mmCIF file of C-alpha atoms in Angstrom:
data_model
loop_
_atom_site.group_PDB
_atom_site.id
_atom_site.type_symbol
_atom_site.label_atom_id
_atom_site.label_comp_id
_atom_site.label_asym_id
_atom_site.label_seq_id
_atom_site.Cartn_x
_atom_site.Cartn_y
_atom_site.Cartn_z
ATOM 1 C CA MET A 24 74.041 35.467 60.401
ATOM 2 C CA ARG A 25 71.945 36.512 63.407
ATOM 3 C CA ASP A 26 72.881 39.727 65.233
ATOM 4 C CA VAL A 27 73.737 39.392 68.929
ATOM 5 C CA TYR A 28 73.998 42.248 71.426
ATOM 6 C CA VAL A 29 75.423 42.902 74.870
ATOM 7 C CA ILE A 30 72.735 44.709 76.880
ATOM 8 C CA GLY A 31 74.259 44.366 80.326
ATOM 9 C CA ALA A 32 77.815 44.062 81.625
ATOM 10 C CA TYR A 33 79.403 44.371 85.040
ATOM 11 C CA THR A 34 82.595 43.678 86.932
ATOM 12 C CA THR A 35 83.205 43.639 90.654
ATOM 13 C CA VAL A 36 86.201 45.410 92.124
ATOM 14 C CA PHE A 37 89.213 43.190 91.528
ATOM 15 C CA LYS A 38 91.245 42.856 94.717
ATOM 16 C CA LYS A 39 92.013 40.448 97.529
ATOM 17 C CA HIS A 40 88.582 39.651 98.998
ATOM 18 C CA PRO A 41 89.255 37.342 101.980
ATOM 19 C CA GLY A 42 85.810 38.042 103.424
ATOM 20 C CA LEU A 43 83.842 37.225 100.261
ATOM 21 C CA SER A 44 82.938 33.786 98.918
ATOM 22 C CA PHE A 45 82.579 32.667 95.302
ATOM 23 C CA GLY A 46 78.840 33.013 95.832
ATOM 24 C CA ASP A 47 79.159 36.585 97.108
ATOM 25 C CA LEU A 48 81.205 37.624 94.088
ATOM 26 C CA ALA A 49 78.918 35.837 91.624
ATOM 27 C CA ARG A 50 75.824 37.420 93.187
ATOM 28 C CA GLU A 51 77.256 40.922 92.890
ATOM 29 C CA ALA A 52 78.255 40.412 89.260
ATOM 30 C CA TYR A 53 74.870 38.912 88.372
ATOM 31 C CA MET A 54 72.804 41.588 90.075
ATOM 32 C CA GLY A 55 75.083 44.303 88.722
ATOM 33 C CA THR A 56 74.618 43.017 85.185
ATOM 34 C CA LEU A 57 70.843 42.946 85.547
ATOM 35 C CA ALA A 58 70.865 46.509 86.860
ATOM 36 C CA ASP A 59 73.061 47.595 83.961
ATOM 37 C CA ALA A 60 70.426 46.154 81.606
ATOM 38 C CA GLY A 61 67.590 47.889 83.472
ATOM 39 C CA MET A 62 66.274 44.680 85.056
ATOM 40 C CA ASP A 63 65.686 43.661 88.660
ATOM 41 C CA LYS A 64 65.168 39.947 87.915
ATOM 42 C CA GLY A 65 66.460 37.665 85.192
ATOM 43 C CA THR A 66 62.988 36.376 84.301
ATOM 44 C CA ASP A 67 63.664 35.975 80.567
ATOM 45 C CA ILE A 68 67.115 34.351 80.815
ATOM 46 C CA GLU A 69 67.108 31.006 78.986
ATOM 47 C CA THR A 70 70.660 29.713 79.531
ATOM 48 C CA GLY A 71 73.544 30.484 81.856
ATOM 49 C CA TRP A 72 77.280 29.933 81.329
ATOM 50 C CA LEU A 73 79.626 29.870 84.317
ATOM 51 C CA GLY A 74 83.383 30.160 83.893
ATOM 52 C CA ASN A 75 85.739 29.212 86.706
ATOM 53 C CA CYS A 76 89.110 27.548 87.180
ATOM 54 C CA GLY A 77 89.697 27.181 90.912
ATOM 55 C CA MET A 78 86.537 26.223 92.804
ATOM 56 C CA GLY A 79 87.696 22.613 92.900
ATOM 57 C CA PHE A 80 90.512 23.657 95.214
ATOM 58 C CA TRP A 81 87.848 25.105 97.519
ATOM 59 C CA GLY A 82 85.756 21.934 97.554
ATOM 60 C CA GLN A 83 83.346 22.369 94.598
ATOM 61 C CA ASN A 84 84.775 20.565 91.600
ATOM 62 C CA SER A 85 81.539 19.914 89.694
ATOM 63 C CA ILE A 86 78.235 21.755 89.051
ATOM 64 C CA ARG A 87 79.934 24.986 90.037
ATOM 65 C CA GLY A 88 77.402 27.285 88.405
ATOM 66 C CA GLN A 89 74.496 25.418 89.958
ATOM 67 C CA ALA A 90 76.156 25.677 93.372
ATOM 68 C CA LEU A 91 76.493 29.451 92.994
ATOM 69 C CA PHE A 92 73.061 30.130 91.511
ATOM 70 C CA GLN A 93 70.793 27.801 93.480
ATOM 71 C CA PRO A 94 70.355 30.443 96.233
ATOM 72 C CA LEU A 95 69.414 33.002 93.566
ATOM 73 C CA VAL A 96 66.856 30.581 92.110
ATOM 74 C CA GLU A 97 65.310 30.058 95.549
ATOM 75 C CA GLU A 98 65.095 33.824 96.056
ATOM 76 C CA GLY A 99 63.311 34.273 92.732
ATOM 77 C CA LEU A 100 66.186 36.282 91.232
ATOM 78 C CA PHE A 101 67.274 33.675 88.685
ATOM 79 C CA PRO A 102 64.637 31.707 86.754
ATOM 80 C CA GLU A 103 63.833 28.109 87.594
ATOM 81 C CA ARG A 104 64.779 25.228 85.294
ATOM 82 C CA VAL A 105 67.327 27.262 83.367
ATOM 83 C CA PRO A 106 70.379 25.127 82.472
ATOM 84 C CA MET A 107 73.777 26.272 83.698
ATOM 85 C CA PHE A 108 76.799 25.222 81.645
ATOM 86 C CA ASN A 109 80.210 25.107 83.348
ATOM 87 C CA VAL A 110 83.398 25.836 81.391
ATOM 88 C CA GLU A 111 87.125 26.109 82.106
ATOM 89 C CA ASN A 112 89.824 27.330 79.725
ATOM 90 C CA ALA A 113 92.571 28.726 81.986
ATOM 91 C CA CYS A 114 92.861 32.514 81.727
ATOM 92 C CA ALA A 115 90.458 32.507 78.740
ATOM 93 C CA THR A 116 87.698 30.882 80.809
ATOM 94 C CA ALA A 117 85.360 33.885 80.954
ATOM 95 C CA SER A 118 85.744 34.474 77.213
ATOM 96 C CA THR A 119 84.782 30.837 76.675
ATOM 97 C CA ALA A 120 81.654 31.299 78.798
ATOM 98 C CA PHE A 121 80.898 34.372 76.687
ATOM 99 C CA MET A 122 81.288 32.324 73.496
ATOM 100 C CA GLY A 123 78.788 29.766 74.773
ATOM 101 C CA ALA A 124 76.201 32.428 75.563
ATOM 102 C CA TRP A 125 76.849 34.123 72.205
ATOM 103 C CA LYS A 126 76.429 30.871 70.274
ATOM 104 C CA ASP A 127 73.123 30.164 72.037
ATOM 105 C CA VAL A 128 71.670 33.380 70.638
ATOM 106 C CA LEU A 129 73.503 33.135 67.317
ATOM 107 C CA ALA A 130 71.996 29.698 66.678
ATOM 108 C CA GLY A 131 68.480 31.049 67.095
ATOM 109 C CA THR A 132 67.584 28.679 69.913
ATOM 110 C CA HIS A 133 67.562 31.363 72.628
ATOM 111 C CA GLU A 134 66.782 35.067 72.881
ATOM 112 C CA LEU A 135 68.456 36.050 76.171
ATOM 113 C CA THR A 136 71.525 34.377 77.693
ATOM 114 C CA PHE A 137 73.820 35.076 80.605
ATOM 115 C CA CYS A 138 77.530 34.439 81.177
ATOM 116 C CA LEU A 139 79.679 34.955 84.254
ATOM 117 C CA GLY A 140 83.293 34.358 85.238
ATOM 118 C CA VAL A 141 84.397 34.196 88.872
ATOM 119 C CA GLU A 142 87.639 33.445 90.689
ATOM 120 C CA LYS A 143 89.296 33.553 94.068
ATOM 121 C CA LEU A 144 93.089 33.394 93.934
ATOM 122 C CA PHE A 145 93.855 34.902 97.338
ATOM 123 C CA SER A 146 93.994 32.138 99.935
ATOM 124 C CA PRO A 147 96.209 33.146 102.885
ATOM 125 C CA GLU A 148 95.043 30.228 105.020
ATOM 126 C CA ALA A 149 95.828 27.672 102.278
ATOM 127 C CA PRO A 150 98.304 29.117 99.733
ATOM 128 C CA GLU A 151 98.594 25.715 98.066
ATOM 129 C CA ARG A 152 95.203 26.432 96.467
ATOM 130 C CA THR A 153 96.689 29.280 94.448
ATOM 131 C CA ALA A 154 99.764 27.288 93.476
ATOM 132 C CA GLY A 155 97.633 24.298 92.530
ATOM 133 C CA LEU A 156 95.439 26.350 90.235
ATOM 134 C CA PHE A 157 98.323 27.872 88.291
ATOM 135 C CA ASN A 158 100.161 24.560 88.079
ATOM 136 C CA GLN A 159 97.249 23.189 86.034
ATOM 137 C CA GLY A 160 97.579 25.858 83.336
ATOM 138 C CA TYR A 161 99.923 23.857 81.133
ATOM 139 C CA ILE A 162 100.011 20.229 79.963
ATOM 140 C CA THR A 163 101.267 18.676 83.181
ATOM 141 C CA SER A 164 102.073 15.355 81.532
ATOM 142 C CA GLN A 165 104.442 17.282 79.250
ATOM 143 C CA HIS A 166 106.281 19.216 81.933
ATOM 144 C CA ASP A 167 109.661 18.013 80.684
ATOM 145 C CA ARG A 168 108.778 19.005 77.131
ATOM 146 C CA LEU A 169 107.886 22.530 78.218
ATOM 147 C CA VAL A 170 111.171 22.863 80.126
ATOM 148 C CA GLU A 171 113.070 21.458 77.146
ATOM 149 C CA GLU A 172 111.455 24.052 74.859
ATOM 150 C CA MET A 173 112.293 26.876 77.258
ATOM 151 C CA ASN A 174 115.881 25.659 77.521
ATOM 152 C CA ARG A 175 116.130 25.493 73.736
ATOM 153 C CA VAL A 176 115.012 29.084 73.416
ATOM 154 C CA GLY A 177 117.233 30.065 76.337
ATOM 155 C CA LYS A 178 120.306 28.779 74.516
ATOM 156 C CA MET A 179 119.363 30.886 71.497
ATOM 157 C CA VAL A 180 119.095 34.078 73.523
ATOM 158 C CA GLY A 181 121.849 33.336 76.034
ATOM 159 C CA SER A 182 119.633 33.005 79.125
ATOM 160 C CA GLU A 183 118.970 30.023 81.375
ATOM 161 C CA PHE A 184 115.394 28.990 82.145
ATOM 162 C CA LYS A 185 115.123 28.908 85.942
ATOM 163 C CA PRO A 186 111.583 28.846 87.429
ATOM 164 C CA GLY A 187 111.382 30.141 91.001
ATOM 165 C CA ASP A 188 109.295 29.222 94.027
ATOM 166 C CA ASP A 189 108.235 32.864 94.514
ATOM 167 C CA ARG A 190 106.283 33.041 91.251
ATOM 168 C CA THR A 191 104.227 30.941 88.858
ATOM 169 C CA ILE A 192 105.902 29.167 85.957
ATOM 170 C CA PHE A 193 103.951 31.477 83.655
ATOM 171 C CA MET A 194 106.072 34.449 84.684
ATOM 172 C CA ASP A 195 109.152 32.529 83.566
ATOM 173 C CA THR A 196 107.653 31.440 80.238
ATOM 174 C CA TYR A 197 106.491 34.999 79.557
ATOM 175 C CA ALA A 198 109.978 36.225 80.475
ATOM 176 C CA MET A 199 111.483 33.814 77.947
ATOM 177 C CA GLN A 200 109.073 35.068 75.289
ATOM 178 C CA ALA A 201 110.166 38.611 76.079
ATOM 179 C CA LYS A 202 113.855 37.701 75.959
ATOM 180 C CA TRP A 203 113.421 36.042 72.557
ATOM 181 C CA HIS A 204 111.650 39.160 71.255
ATOM 182 C CA MET A 205 114.439 41.348 72.631
ATOM 183 C CA TRP A 206 117.043 39.110 70.982
ATOM 184 C CA LYS A 207 115.187 38.947 67.667
ATOM 185 C CA TYR A 208 113.955 42.521 67.299
ATOM 186 C CA GLY A 209 115.879 44.702 69.732
ATOM 187 C CA THR A 210 112.913 45.285 72.036
ATOM 188 C CA THR A 211 114.058 46.829 75.323
ATOM 189 C CA GLN A 212 113.141 46.511 78.968
ATOM 190 C CA ALA A 213 112.456 50.258 78.943
ATOM 191 C CA GLN A 214 109.787 49.750 76.262
ATOM 192 C CA ILE A 215 108.109 47.096 78.404
ATOM 193 C CA ALA A 216 108.265 49.515 81.343
ATOM 194 C CA ALA A 217 106.633 52.265 79.273
ATOM 195 C CA GLY A 218 103.625 50.036 78.631
ATOM 196 C CA ALA A 219 103.416 48.989 82.271
ATOM 197 C CA ALA A 220 103.498 52.579 83.511
ATOM 198 C CA LYS A 221 100.832 53.597 81.025
ATOM 199 C CA ASN A 222 98.525 50.831 82.245
ATOM 200 C CA HIS A 223 99.101 51.620 85.911
ATOM 201 C CA ASN A 224 98.186 55.224 85.149
ATOM 202 C CA TYR A 225 94.986 54.076 83.437
ATOM 203 C CA GLY A 226 94.264 51.821 86.417
ATOM 204 C CA ALA A 227 94.547 54.775 88.766
ATOM 205 C CA LEU A 228 91.434 56.144 87.031
ATOM 206 C CA ASN A 229 89.444 52.895 87.301
ATOM 207 C CA GLU A 230 87.468 52.453 90.518
ATOM 208 C CA LYS A 231 87.254 48.691 89.838
ATOM 209 C CA ALA A 232 91.023 48.192 89.538
ATOM 210 C CA GLN A 233 93.082 46.264 92.072
ATOM 211 C CA TYR A 234 95.999 48.714 91.877
ATOM 212 C CA ARG A 235 95.062 52.394 91.786
ATOM 213 C CA PHE A 236 98.341 54.282 91.790
ATOM 214 C CA GLN A 237 100.360 56.002 89.110
ATOM 215 C CA MET A 238 103.821 54.912 88.020
ATOM 216 C CA THR A 239 106.585 56.169 85.778
ATOM 217 C CA PRO A 240 108.632 53.929 83.480
ATOM 218 C CA GLN A 241 111.581 54.458 85.819
ATOM 219 C CA SER A 242 109.640 53.378 88.904
ATOM 220 C CA VAL A 243 108.498 50.278 87.000
ATOM 221 C CA LEU A 244 112.102 49.420 86.200
ATOM 222 C CA GLU A 245 113.150 49.977 89.814
ATOM 223 C CA ASP A 246 110.464 47.674 91.230
ATOM 224 C CA ARG A 247 111.400 44.237 92.586
ATOM 225 C CA PRO A 248 112.755 41.871 89.920
ATOM 226 C CA VAL A 249 110.570 38.826 89.202
ATOM 227 C CA SER A 250 112.088 37.088 86.177
ATOM 228 C CA PHE A 251 114.246 39.225 83.871
ATOM 229 C CA PRO A 252 113.244 41.385 82.097
ATOM 230 C CA LEU A 253 110.064 41.481 84.191
ATOM 231 C CA THR A 254 109.689 43.442 87.394
ATOM 232 C CA ARG A 255 106.764 43.163 89.791
ATOM 233 C CA ALA A 256 105.045 46.223 88.285
ATOM 234 C CA MET A 257 105.078 44.438 84.903
ATOM 235 C CA CYS A 258 103.213 41.384 86.258
ATOM 236 C CA ALA A 259 99.524 40.845 87.029
ATOM 237 C CA PRO A 260 98.779 40.516 90.773
ATOM 238 C CA ILE A 261 96.948 37.800 92.689
ATOM 239 C CA GLY A 262 93.350 38.781 93.414
ATOM 240 C CA ASP A 263 89.667 37.849 93.400
ATOM 241 C CA GLY A 264 86.674 39.008 91.393
ATOM 242 C CA ALA A 265 83.781 38.311 89.051
ATOM 243 C CA ALA A 266 82.492 39.754 85.779
ATOM 244 C CA ALA A 267 79.398 39.033 83.723
ATOM 245 C CA ALA A 268 77.385 39.931 80.634
ATOM 246 C CA LEU A 269 73.814 39.597 79.363
ATOM 247 C CA LEU A 270 73.407 38.833 75.651
ATOM 248 C CA CYS A 271 70.306 38.999 73.481
ATOM 249 C CA SER A 272 69.014 38.791 69.928
ATOM 250 C CA ALA A 273 67.995 41.752 67.791
ATOM 251 C CA GLU A 274 64.388 40.608 68.105
ATOM 252 C CA TYR A 275 64.564 40.639 71.911
ATOM 253 C CA LEU A 276 66.327 44.011 71.895
ATOM 254 C CA ALA A 277 63.585 45.547 69.747
ATOM 255 C CA LYS A 278 61.091 44.876 72.536
ATOM 256 C CA GLN A 279 63.187 46.630 75.208
ATOM 257 C CA PRO A 280 62.866 50.249 76.399
ATOM 258 C CA LYS A 281 64.682 52.882 74.371
ATOM 259 C CA GLN A 282 67.296 53.444 77.083
ATOM 260 C CA VAL A 283 68.266 49.766 76.847
ATOM 261 C CA GLN A 284 68.383 49.878 73.054
ATOM 262 C CA ASP A 285 70.524 53.018 73.105
ATOM 263 C CA ARG A 286 73.160 51.351 75.320
ATOM 264 C CA ALA A 287 73.241 47.997 73.506
ATOM 265 C CA VAL A 288 76.565 46.974 71.965
ATOM 266 C CA LYS A 289 76.695 44.697 68.918
ATOM 267 C CA ILE A 290 78.992 41.660 68.858
ATOM 268 C CA ALA A 291 80.511 42.163 65.414
ATOM 269 C CA GLY A 292 83.071 39.366 65.309
ATOM 270 C CA VAL A 293 84.415 36.477 67.397
ATOM 271 C CA GLY A 294 87.491 34.347 66.787
ATOM 272 C CA PHE A 295 89.075 31.559 68.843
ATOM 273 C CA SER A 296 92.238 29.600 68.139
ATOM 274 C CA GLY A 297 94.333 26.871 69.752
ATOM 275 C CA GLY A 298 97.974 26.844 70.764
ATOM 276 C CA MET A 299 100.812 24.561 69.649
ATOM 277 C CA TYR A 300 104.550 24.107 69.779
ATOM 278 C CA ARG A 301 105.231 26.434 66.873
ATOM 279 C CA ASN A 302 108.171 27.604 64.842
ATOM 280 C CA LEU A 303 109.378 30.714 66.643
ATOM 281 C CA ASP A 304 109.312 32.780 63.465
ATOM 282 C CA ALA A 305 105.661 31.887 62.808
ATOM 283 C CA PRO A 306 102.850 34.144 64.080
ATOM 284 C CA GLY A 307 101.256 33.173 67.387
ATOM 285 C CA LEU A 308 97.764 31.819 67.867
ATOM 286 C CA THR A 309 96.300 35.281 68.503
ATOM 287 C CA ARG A 310 96.918 36.154 64.848
ATOM 288 C CA ALA A 311 94.663 33.283 63.781
ATOM 289 C CA ALA A 312 91.932 34.282 66.250
ATOM 290 C CA ALA A 313 92.142 37.951 65.251
ATOM 291 C CA ASP A 314 91.923 37.223 61.531
ATOM 292 C CA LYS A 315 88.785 35.121 62.122
ATOM 293 C CA ALA A 316 87.189 37.959 64.119
ATOM 294 C CA TYR A 317 88.137 40.585 61.533
ATOM 295 C CA ARG A 318 86.634 38.493 58.722
ATOM 296 C CA MET A 319 83.395 37.936 60.605
ATOM 297 C CA ALA A 320 83.082 41.622 61.458
ATOM 298 C CA GLY A 321 84.041 42.806 57.961
ATOM 299 C CA LEU A 322 86.565 45.095 59.641
ATOM 300 C CA GLY A 323 90.329 45.428 59.931
ATOM 301 C CA PRO A 324 92.812 46.534 62.584
ATOM 302 C CA GLU A 325 92.640 50.068 61.205
ATOM 303 C CA ASP A 326 88.984 50.219 62.290
ATOM 304 C CA ILE A 327 89.626 49.512 65.980
ATOM 305 C CA ASP A 328 89.300 52.566 68.251
ATOM 306 C CA VAL A 329 90.099 50.986 71.641
ATOM 307 C CA ALA A 330 91.345 47.569 72.762
ATOM 308 C CA GLU A 331 91.858 45.421 75.838
ATOM 309 C CA VAL A 332 94.657 42.860 75.519
ATOM 310 C CA HIS A 333 95.821 40.105 77.841
ATOM 311 C CA ASP A 334 98.839 41.665 79.567
ATOM 312 C CA ALA A 335 99.487 39.041 82.241
ATOM 313 C CA THR A 336 102.886 40.660 81.875
ATOM 314 C CA SER A 337 103.519 43.982 80.184
ATOM 315 C CA PHE A 338 105.551 42.328 77.448
ATOM 316 C CA CYS A 339 102.295 40.765 76.258
ATOM 317 C CA GLU A 340 100.882 44.129 75.177
ATOM 318 C CA ILE A 341 103.890 44.635 72.920
ATOM 319 C CA TYR A 342 103.541 41.199 71.383
ATOM 320 C CA GLN A 343 99.751 41.186 71.060
ATOM 321 C CA CYS A 344 99.747 44.558 69.298
ATOM 322 C CA GLU A 345 101.818 42.824 66.644
ATOM 323 C CA MET A 346 99.652 39.705 66.477
ATOM 324 C CA LEU A 347 96.483 41.817 66.247
ATOM 325 C CA ARG A 348 98.073 43.700 63.313
ATOM 326 C CA PHE A 349 98.058 47.036 65.123
ATOM 327 C CA CYS A 350 101.703 47.420 64.126
ATOM 328 C CA PRO A 351 104.243 45.376 62.116
ATOM 329 C CA GLU A 352 105.880 42.337 63.709
ATOM 330 C CA GLY A 353 108.959 43.319 65.676
ATOM 331 C CA GLU A 354 107.801 46.926 66.154
ATOM 332 C CA GLY A 355 105.502 46.453 69.151
ATOM 333 C CA GLY A 356 108.053 47.872 71.556
ATOM 334 C CA LYS A 357 108.431 51.061 69.550
ATOM 335 C CA PHE A 358 104.669 51.263 69.057
ATOM 336 C CA VAL A 359 103.938 51.138 72.787
ATOM 337 C CA GLU A 360 106.869 53.389 73.725
ATOM 338 C CA SER A 361 105.687 56.021 71.237
ATOM 339 C CA GLY A 362 102.494 56.571 73.215
ATOM 340 C CA ALA A 363 100.305 55.079 70.488
ATOM 341 C CA THR A 364 98.487 52.877 73.024
ATOM 342 C CA GLY A 365 98.074 55.595 75.645
ATOM 343 C CA PRO A 366 95.660 58.487 76.188
ATOM 344 C CA GLY A 367 95.250 60.445 72.970
ATOM 345 C CA GLY A 368 97.286 57.866 71.077
ATOM 346 C CA LYS A 369 96.542 56.195 67.764
ATOM 347 C CA LEU A 370 94.919 53.210 69.485
ATOM 348 C CA PRO A 371 94.420 53.326 73.271
ATOM 349 C CA VAL A 372 94.987 49.866 74.765
ATOM 350 C CA ASN A 373 94.027 48.613 78.233
ATOM 351 C CA THR A 374 92.126 51.672 79.367
ATOM 352 C CA SER A 375 90.915 49.582 82.317
ATOM 353 C CA GLY A 376 94.500 49.443 83.578
ATOM 354 C CA GLY A 377 95.124 46.078 81.984
ATOM 355 C CA LEU A 378 95.762 42.942 83.963
ATOM 356 C CA VAL A 379 98.876 44.422 85.593
ATOM 357 C CA SER A 380 96.797 47.142 87.267
ATOM 358 C CA LYS A 381 93.122 46.138 87.052
ATOM 359 C CA GLY A 382 94.011 42.620 88.226
ATOM 360 C CA HIS A 383 93.713 39.115 86.845
ATOM 361 C CA PRO A 384 91.376 36.702 88.684
ATOM 362 C CA VAL A 385 91.781 34.219 85.870
ATOM 363 C CA GLY A 386 88.222 32.862 85.570
ATOM 364 C CA ALA A 387 86.759 36.383 85.378
ATOM 365 C CA THR A 388 89.291 38.238 83.247
ATOM 366 C CA GLY A 389 87.833 37.895 79.748
ATOM 367 C CA LEU A 390 84.421 39.227 80.722
ATOM 368 C CA SER A 391 85.973 42.109 82.655
ATOM 369 C CA MET A 392 87.645 43.171 79.397
ATOM 370 C CA LEU A 393 84.312 43.114 77.579
ATOM 371 C CA ALA A 394 82.676 45.109 80.385
ATOM 372 C CA GLU A 395 85.346 47.789 80.023
ATOM 373 C CA LEU A 396 84.887 47.971 76.269
ATOM 374 C CA ALA A 397 81.099 48.162 76.559
ATOM 375 C CA THR A 398 81.617 51.089 78.935
ATOM 376 C CA GLN A 399 83.908 52.758 76.394
ATOM 377 C CA LEU A 400 81.503 52.291 73.475
ATOM 378 C CA ARG A 401 78.661 53.707 75.559
ATOM 379 C CA GLY A 402 80.773 56.780 76.355
ATOM 380 C CA GLU A 403 80.552 56.090 80.096
ATOM 381 C CA ALA A 404 84.247 55.639 81.002
ATOM 382 C CA GLY A 405 84.759 59.044 82.606
ATOM 383 C CA GLU A 406 88.370 60.210 82.816
ATOM 384 C CA ARG A 407 89.663 57.253 80.809
ATOM 385 C CA GLN A 408 87.092 57.649 78.018
ATOM 386 C CA VAL A 409 88.387 57.300 74.457
ATOM 387 C CA GLU A 410 86.646 60.031 72.526
ATOM 388 C CA GLY A 411 84.573 58.861 69.589
ATOM 389 C CA ALA A 412 85.114 55.153 70.267
ATOM 390 C CA GLU A 413 82.813 53.122 68.001
ATOM 391 C CA VAL A 414 84.663 49.818 67.490
ATOM 392 C CA ALA A 415 86.490 47.888 70.211
ATOM 393 C CA LEU A 416 88.521 44.679 70.420
ATOM 394 C CA ALA A 417 89.228 42.323 73.329
ATOM 395 C CA GLU A 418 92.045 39.725 73.229
ATOM 396 C CA ASN A 419 92.192 37.097 75.970
ATOM 397 C CA GLY A 420 94.637 34.188 76.159
ATOM 398 C CA GLY A 421 94.759 31.164 78.441
ATOM 399 C CA GLY A 422 97.243 28.516 79.481
ATOM 400 C CA VAL A 423 100.586 27.813 77.840
ATOM 401 C CA ILE A 424 101.879 25.419 75.186
ATOM 402 C CA GLY A 425 105.530 26.059 74.448
ATOM 403 C CA MET A 426 106.080 29.685 73.523
ATOM 404 C CA GLU A 427 102.419 30.640 73.286
ATOM 405 C CA GLU A 428 99.051 30.254 75.000
ATOM 406 C CA ALA A 429 96.880 27.160 74.806
ATOM 407 C CA VAL A 430 93.801 29.115 73.672
ATOM 408 C CA ALA A 431 93.139 32.650 72.443
ATOM 409 C CA SER A 432 89.938 34.639 72.058
ATOM 410 C CA VAL A 433 89.370 37.825 70.073
ATOM 411 C CA VAL A 434 86.016 39.622 70.246
ATOM 412 C CA ILE A 435 85.095 42.739 68.288
ATOM 413 C CA LEU A 436 82.306 44.950 69.624
ATOM 414 C CA LYS A 437 80.618 47.757 67.729
ATOM 415 C CA LYS A 438 78.506 50.717 68.753
ATOM 416 C CA GLU A 439 75.237 50.712 66.836
#
């Protein structure tokens, strides 16, 4: 199988950007990625992949990538006649754009490809845009089935499913997942808080993070309740941003300057899987995606030095550590509470601050994870650097079907 490398990666600051357009954010991420790869123009780029969920609510429902990149083409910054492919996969959208760019090189039809995810969630003048975007993240024609499934689980754990107008339905489905885990395995709210505090403290060290303040587990627990057991500090905020990556073949890399070759990161394994209404005792879809990625990479969970996982709520880190085989099923709460996923721990997780601190502009999230891990493998993460990191894993989930996501992505990167 052909080797594929990341030679450039970049993420904008994730925050509320009322003064910036989709085009502004995409331009910064594109130019930042070129600069990271030592380029000032994307002359050799052969395909582009654009991931976005919400531009339709802002008036651009089709040809989104072309709309964002046409000005760059006219300025001579993006090559003419290069096709732009548009993808959407809920919160896994950017990872899906990455997969498209990766497959282009893997297939041998292209040598240099580009992928970008961009999103604007903050819309004070038209808040219905934000609500509309999130309300499309599940199978809308099966709304009653989703509620029925949540009510079924609620009866098992002794908790009613009651979505609220002050939050997305995802916070309530994640809360039900957490309550089932607490009922089944004895996981505690304090363990969820420990993971949240750890990620906020990582985020305080990340200049690209939306939230840059430290927290203690107690302050997380004392924050405003959202949907028990989740408090506000355990939930990803609303924000805007873009992230991107430049991928190439080994043959293309061999022709680049030594400084580019030295910073290149190999894509060792990729796995995607789809969600379903599953038996609650069966592993989630992330397990299937992770096992595919491990097999492709010829590696196992014991080989991972640093990871970014999709903590749209802090319970997710507990659960995904189990699905990724970092710890046994049912022991994720203890694993996180022990400090294993923190600085100096067995396996640092979410050194970027995670979604709860770094932020979660859904169409950009997956590529922001990969940008963080590339930074770690290059040894360029500063105060949050994981010493000796050589193998990294990113897990990104999107949408919801019953008690799990609709799609999951796992990517393993390796320092060469």
